[in-house]
Amino acid sequence: MADARTRLLVLGSLPGRASLAAQEYYANPGNGFWRLMGAVTGVDLPALPYAARLEALLARGIGLWDVIAHAQRSGSLDSAIRDPAARDLAAMADALPALETIAFNGRTAERIGLRQLGEDAARWRVLTLLSSSGACAVPGAVKHADWMRLRACLAPTLSS
């Protein structure tokens, strides 16, 4: 989910069971993604219907995607991912004329995504965020502070 307005592309690894079942990004209630992005954007994203959440992000220049197209995985943990098939991130990024920043949601997304981008990664600001997953055992305040770094990437659009 990204379009020509996308200045910041947030990349996860692969949707978990709850997200696949709901056909929605970050559908697991234990995942803090929508809460964290709500803090970044100043919008109460968890209170909105899913389609409105996506539009609120796009309106602020934020796109979402995954670095893995499909894989074998038992459960939802990134550590259980086997035989991942990579997406063509370079082609995706090239199709986004306003793209300035790529942010990886966790180390697995970073490792796979940077391998896909190769030397092209230097074309954008690249950030690696603490995973929004509930399995990432970091205090919420630490995650919040880490994700708030995204505000610097969005300053002109946050007043929208």
PDB file of N, CA and C in Angstrom, residues 71-125:
ATOM      1  N   ALA A  71       6.530 -17.072   2.158  1.00  0.00           N
ATOM      2  CA  ALA A  71       7.525 -17.934   2.814  1.00  0.00           C
ATOM      3  C   ALA A  71       6.803 -19.059   3.534  1.00  0.00           C
ATOM      4  N   GLN A  72       7.564 -20.009   3.990  1.00  0.00           N
ATOM      5  CA  GLN A  72       7.053 -21.046   4.882  1.00  0.00           C
ATOM      6  C   GLN A  72       7.230 -20.518   6.302  1.00  0.00           C
ATOM      7  N   ARG A  73       6.200 -20.669   7.130  1.00  0.00           N
ATOM      8  CA  ARG A  73       6.328 -20.228   8.510  1.00  0.00           C
ATOM      9  C   ARG A  73       5.288 -20.930   9.357  1.00  0.00           C
ATOM     10  N   SER A  74       5.740 -21.467  10.440  1.00  0.00           N
ATOM     11  CA  SER A  74       4.845 -22.040  11.431  1.00  0.00           C
ATOM     12  C   SER A  74       4.625 -20.964  12.484  1.00  0.00           C
ATOM     13  N   GLY A  75       3.402 -20.476  12.608  1.00  0.00           N
ATOM     14  CA  GLY A  75       3.129 -19.390  13.541  1.00  0.00           C
ATOM     15  C   GLY A  75       3.364 -18.043  12.897  1.00  0.00           C
ATOM     16  N   SER A  76       3.670 -17.054  13.728  1.00  0.00           N
ATOM     17  CA  SER A  76       3.805 -15.689  13.233  1.00  0.00           C
ATOM     18  C   SER A  76       5.159 -15.050  13.506  1.00  0.00           C
ATOM     19  N   LEU A  77       6.037 -15.745  14.196  1.00  0.00           N
ATOM     20  CA  LEU A  77       7.326 -15.155  14.551  1.00  0.00           C
ATOM     21  C   LEU A  77       8.261 -15.091  13.345  1.00  0.00           C
ATOM     22  N   ASP A  78       9.001 -13.998  13.242  1.00  0.00           N
ATOM     23  CA  ASP A  78       9.981 -13.858  12.168  1.00  0.00           C
ATOM     24  C   ASP A  78      11.048 -14.946  12.240  1.00  0.00           C
ATOM     25  N   SER A  79      11.368 -15.387  13.438  1.00  0.00           N
ATOM     26  CA  SER A  79      12.399 -16.418  13.594  1.00  0.00           C
ATOM     27  C   SER A  79      11.978 -17.750  12.974  1.00  0.00           C
ATOM     28  N   ALA A  80      10.686 -17.913  12.699  1.00  0.00           N
ATOM     29  CA  ALA A  80      10.184 -19.157  12.108  1.00  0.00           C
ATOM     30  C   ALA A  80      10.077 -19.087  10.581  1.00  0.00           C
ATOM     31  N   ILE A  81      10.457 -17.965   9.978  1.00  0.00           N
ATOM     32  CA  ILE A  81      10.372 -17.816   8.518  1.00  0.00           C
ATOM     33  C   ILE A  81      11.405 -18.713   7.853  1.00  0.00           C
ATOM     34  N   ARG A  82      10.948 -19.514   6.889  1.00  0.00           N
ATOM     35  CA  ARG A  82      11.825 -20.402   6.117  1.00  0.00           C
ATOM     36  C   ARG A  82      11.563 -20.179   4.629  1.00  0.00           C
ATOM     37  N   ASP A  83      12.587 -20.273   3.841  1.00  0.00           N
ATOM     38  CA  ASP A  83      12.496 -20.152   2.380  1.00  0.00           C
ATOM     39  C   ASP A  83      11.753 -18.889   1.928  1.00  0.00           C
ATOM     40  N   PRO A  84      12.195 -17.719   2.400  1.00  0.00           N
ATOM     41  CA  PRO A  84      11.499 -16.496   1.992  1.00  0.00           C
ATOM     42  C   PRO A  84      11.738 -16.151   0.527  1.00  0.00           C
ATOM     43  N   ALA A  85      10.671 -15.718  -0.136  1.00  0.00           N
ATOM     44  CA  ALA A  85      10.769 -15.209  -1.504  1.00  0.00           C
ATOM     45  C   ALA A  85      10.706 -13.690  -1.408  1.00  0.00           C
ATOM     46  N   ALA A  86      11.766 -13.045  -1.836  1.00  0.00           N
ATOM     47  CA  ALA A  86      11.879 -11.596  -1.704  1.00  0.00           C
ATOM     48  C   ALA A  86      10.990 -10.859  -2.700  1.00  0.00           C
ATOM     49  N   ARG A  87      10.571  -9.690  -2.308  1.00  0.00           N
ATOM     50  CA  ARG A  87       9.870  -8.781  -3.214  1.00  0.00           C
ATOM     51  C   ARG A  87      10.937  -7.988  -3.978  1.00  0.00           C
ATOM     52  N   ASP A  88      10.533  -7.325  -5.026  1.00  0.00           N
ATOM     53  CA  ASP A  88      11.446  -6.471  -5.772  1.00  0.00           C
ATOM     54  C   ASP A  88      11.366  -5.064  -5.187  1.00  0.00           C
ATOM     55  N   LEU A  89      12.072  -4.846  -4.086  1.00  0.00           N
ATOM     56  CA  LEU A  89      12.011  -3.558  -3.409  1.00  0.00           C
ATOM     57  C   LEU A  89      12.566  -2.418  -4.251  1.00  0.00           C
ATOM     58  N   ALA A  90      13.612  -2.697  -5.008  1.00  0.00           N
ATOM     59  CA  ALA A  90      14.193  -1.642  -5.838  1.00  0.00           C
ATOM     60  C   ALA A  90      13.164  -1.129  -6.841  1.00  0.00           C
ATOM     61  N   ALA A  91      12.420  -2.024  -7.470  1.00  0.00           N
ATOM     62  CA  ALA A  91      11.394  -1.612  -8.426  1.00  0.00           C
ATOM     63  C   ALA A  91      10.287  -0.841  -7.718  1.00  0.00           C
ATOM     64  N   MET A  92       9.897  -1.299  -6.534  1.00  0.00           N
ATOM     65  CA  MET A  92       8.865  -0.605  -5.762  1.00  0.00           C
ATOM     66  C   MET A  92       9.330   0.804  -5.423  1.00  0.00           C
ATOM     67  N   ALA A  93      10.531   0.919  -4.903  1.00  0.00           N
ATOM     68  CA  ALA A  93      11.056   2.230  -4.518  1.00  0.00           C
ATOM     69  C   ALA A  93      11.186   3.146  -5.727  1.00  0.00           C
ATOM     70  N   ASP A  94      11.626   2.602  -6.836  1.00  0.00           N
ATOM     71  CA  ASP A  94      11.759   3.403  -8.055  1.00  0.00           C
ATOM     72  C   ASP A  94      10.416   3.931  -8.547  1.00  0.00           C
ATOM     73  N   ALA A  95       9.340   3.228  -8.234  1.00  0.00           N
ATOM     74  CA  ALA A  95       8.002   3.628  -8.676  1.00  0.00           C
ATOM     75  C   ALA A  95       7.380   4.700  -7.771  1.00  0.00           C
ATOM     76  N   LEU A  96       8.095   5.088  -6.721  1.00  0.00           N
ATOM     77  CA  LEU A  96       7.588   6.094  -5.782  1.00  0.00           C
ATOM     78  C   LEU A  96       8.400   7.378  -5.930  1.00  0.00           C
ATOM     79  N   PRO A  97       7.936   8.317  -6.745  1.00  0.00           N
ATOM     80  CA  PRO A  97       8.741   9.497  -7.079  1.00  0.00           C
ATOM     81  C   PRO A  97       9.088  10.397  -5.896  1.00  0.00           C
ATOM     82  N   ALA A  98       8.285  10.404  -4.850  1.00  0.00           N
ATOM     83  CA  ALA A  98       8.530  11.278  -3.702  1.00  0.00           C
ATOM     84  C   ALA A  98       9.300  10.587  -2.578  1.00  0.00           C
ATOM     85  N   LEU A  99       9.648   9.321  -2.760  1.00  0.00           N
ATOM     86  CA  LEU A  99      10.264   8.543  -1.679  1.00  0.00           C
ATOM     87  C   LEU A  99      11.574   9.168  -1.219  1.00  0.00           C
ATOM     88  N   GLU A 100      11.671   9.366   0.088  1.00  0.00           N
ATOM     89  CA  GLU A 100      12.874   9.910   0.711  1.00  0.00           C
ATOM     90  C   GLU A 100      13.467   8.960   1.746  1.00  0.00           C
ATOM     91  N   THR A 101      12.579   8.220   2.452  1.00  0.00           N
ATOM     92  CA  THR A 101      13.022   7.407   3.581  1.00  0.00           C
ATOM     93  C   THR A 101      12.403   6.019   3.512  1.00  0.00           C
ATOM     94  N   ILE A 102      13.223   5.025   3.800  1.00  0.00           N
ATOM     95  CA  ILE A 102      12.752   3.648   3.964  1.00  0.00           C
ATOM     96  C   ILE A 102      13.015   3.275   5.417  1.00  0.00           C
ATOM     97  N   ALA A 103      11.972   2.834   6.105  1.00  0.00           N
ATOM     98  CA  ALA A 103      12.093   2.423   7.499  1.00  0.00           C
ATOM     99  C   ALA A 103      11.732   0.948   7.619  1.00  0.00           C
ATOM    100  N   PHE A 104      12.627   0.184   8.195  1.00  0.00           N
ATOM    101  CA  PHE A 104      12.389  -1.240   8.400  1.00  0.00           C
ATOM    102  C   PHE A 104      11.811  -1.461   9.788  1.00  0.00           C
ATOM    103  N   ASN A 105      10.698  -2.185   9.848  1.00  0.00           N
ATOM    104  CA  ASN A 105      10.057  -2.525  11.108  1.00  0.00           C
ATOM    105  C   ASN A 105      10.713  -3.800  11.637  1.00  0.00           C
ATOM    106  N   GLY A 106      11.849  -3.639  12.303  1.00  0.00           N
ATOM    107  CA  GLY A 106      12.557  -4.763  12.903  1.00  0.00           C
ATOM    108  C   GLY A 106      13.757  -5.216  12.089  1.00  0.00           C
ATOM    109  N   ARG A 107      14.577  -6.020  12.741  1.00  0.00           N
ATOM    110  CA  ARG A 107      15.852  -6.469  12.161  1.00  0.00           C
ATOM    111  C   ARG A 107      15.679  -7.467  11.015  1.00  0.00           C
ATOM    112  N   THR A 108      14.665  -8.319  11.062  1.00  0.00           N
ATOM    113  CA  THR A 108      14.463  -9.272   9.961  1.00  0.00           C
ATOM    114  C   THR A 108      14.134  -8.518   8.682  1.00  0.00           C
ATOM    115  N   ALA A 109      13.241  -7.551   8.771  1.00  0.00           N
ATOM    116  CA  ALA A 109      12.907  -6.744   7.593  1.00  0.00           C
ATOM    117  C   ALA A 109      14.147  -6.005   7.097  1.00  0.00           C
ATOM    118  N   GLU A 110      14.941  -5.495   8.016  1.00  0.00           N
ATOM    119  CA  GLU A 110      16.166  -4.784   7.632  1.00  0.00           C
ATOM    120  C   GLU A 110      17.138  -5.705   6.891  1.00  0.00           C
ATOM    121  N   ARG A 111      17.400  -6.858   7.461  1.00  0.00           N
ATOM    122  CA  ARG A 111      18.376  -7.787   6.878  1.00  0.00           C
ATOM    123  C   ARG A 111      17.968  -8.191   5.459  1.00  0.00           C
ATOM    124  N   ILE A 112      16.718  -8.570   5.305  1.00  0.00           N
ATOM    125  CA  ILE A 112      16.236  -9.014   3.996  1.00  0.00           C
ATOM    126  C   ILE A 112      16.101  -7.832   3.035  1.00  0.00           C
ATOM    127  N   GLY A 113      15.579  -6.726   3.523  1.00  0.00           N
ATOM    128  CA  GLY A 113      15.375  -5.563   2.681  1.00  0.00           C
ATOM    129  C   GLY A 113      16.673  -4.950   2.173  1.00  0.00           C
ATOM    130  N   LEU A 114      17.666  -4.831   3.034  1.00  0.00           N
ATOM    131  CA  LEU A 114      18.937  -4.264   2.585  1.00  0.00           C
ATOM    132  C   LEU A 114      19.623  -5.166   1.577  1.00  0.00           C
ATOM    133  N   ARG A 115      19.465  -6.463   1.730  1.00  0.00           N
ATOM    134  CA  ARG A 115      20.022  -7.399   0.752  1.00  0.00           C
ATOM    135  C   ARG A 115      19.351  -7.187  -0.608  1.00  0.00           C
ATOM    136  N   GLN A 116      18.052  -6.939  -0.594  1.00  0.00           N
ATOM    137  CA  GLN A 116      17.328  -6.710  -1.847  1.00  0.00           C
ATOM    138  C   GLN A 116      17.719  -5.394  -2.503  1.00  0.00           C
ATOM    139  N   LEU A 117      17.883  -4.359  -1.701  1.00  0.00           N
ATOM    140  CA  LEU A 117      18.198  -3.042  -2.251  1.00  0.00           C
ATOM    141  C   LEU A 117      19.655  -2.921  -2.683  1.00  0.00           C
ATOM    142  N   GLY A 118      20.537  -3.645  -2.005  1.00  0.00           N
ATOM    143  CA  GLY A 118      21.959  -3.581  -2.332  1.00  0.00           C
ATOM    144  C   GLY A 118      22.473  -2.151  -2.277  1.00  0.00           C
ATOM    145  N   GLU A 119      23.288  -1.777  -3.249  1.00  0.00           N
ATOM    146  CA  GLU A 119      23.875  -0.439  -3.288  1.00  0.00           C
ATOM    147  C   GLU A 119      22.834   0.653  -3.485  1.00  0.00           C
ATOM    148  N   ASP A 120      21.676   0.302  -4.040  1.00  0.00           N
ATOM    149  CA  ASP A 120      20.610   1.292  -4.232  1.00  0.00           C
ATOM    150  C   ASP A 120      20.112   1.871  -2.910  1.00  0.00           C
ATOM    151  N   ALA A 121      20.327   1.176  -1.803  1.00  0.00           N
ATOM    152  CA  ALA A 121      19.854   1.659  -0.501  1.00  0.00           C
ATOM    153  C   ALA A 121      20.409   3.044  -0.186  1.00  0.00           C
ATOM    154  N   ALA A 122      21.571   3.368  -0.710  1.00  0.00           N
ATOM    155  CA  ALA A 122      22.201   4.665  -0.442  1.00  0.00           C
ATOM    156  C   ALA A 122      21.411   5.828  -1.047  1.00  0.00           C
ATOM    157  N   ARG A 123      20.443   5.538  -1.904  1.00  0.00           N
ATOM    158  CA  ARG A 123      19.640   6.594  -2.537  1.00  0.00           C
ATOM    159  C   ARG A 123      18.631   7.216  -1.575  1.00  0.00           C
ATOM    160  N   TRP A 124      18.337   6.523  -0.471  1.00  0.00           N
ATOM    161  CA  TRP A 124      17.330   6.983   0.473  1.00  0.00           C
ATOM    162  C   TRP A 124      17.906   7.000   1.885  1.00  0.00           C
ATOM    163  N   ARG A 125      17.251   7.756   2.738  1.00  0.00           N
ATOM    164  CA  ARG A 125      17.551   7.656   4.162  1.00  0.00           C
ATOM    165  C   ARG A 125      16.974   6.317   4.606  1.00  0.00           C
TER     166      ARG A 125
END
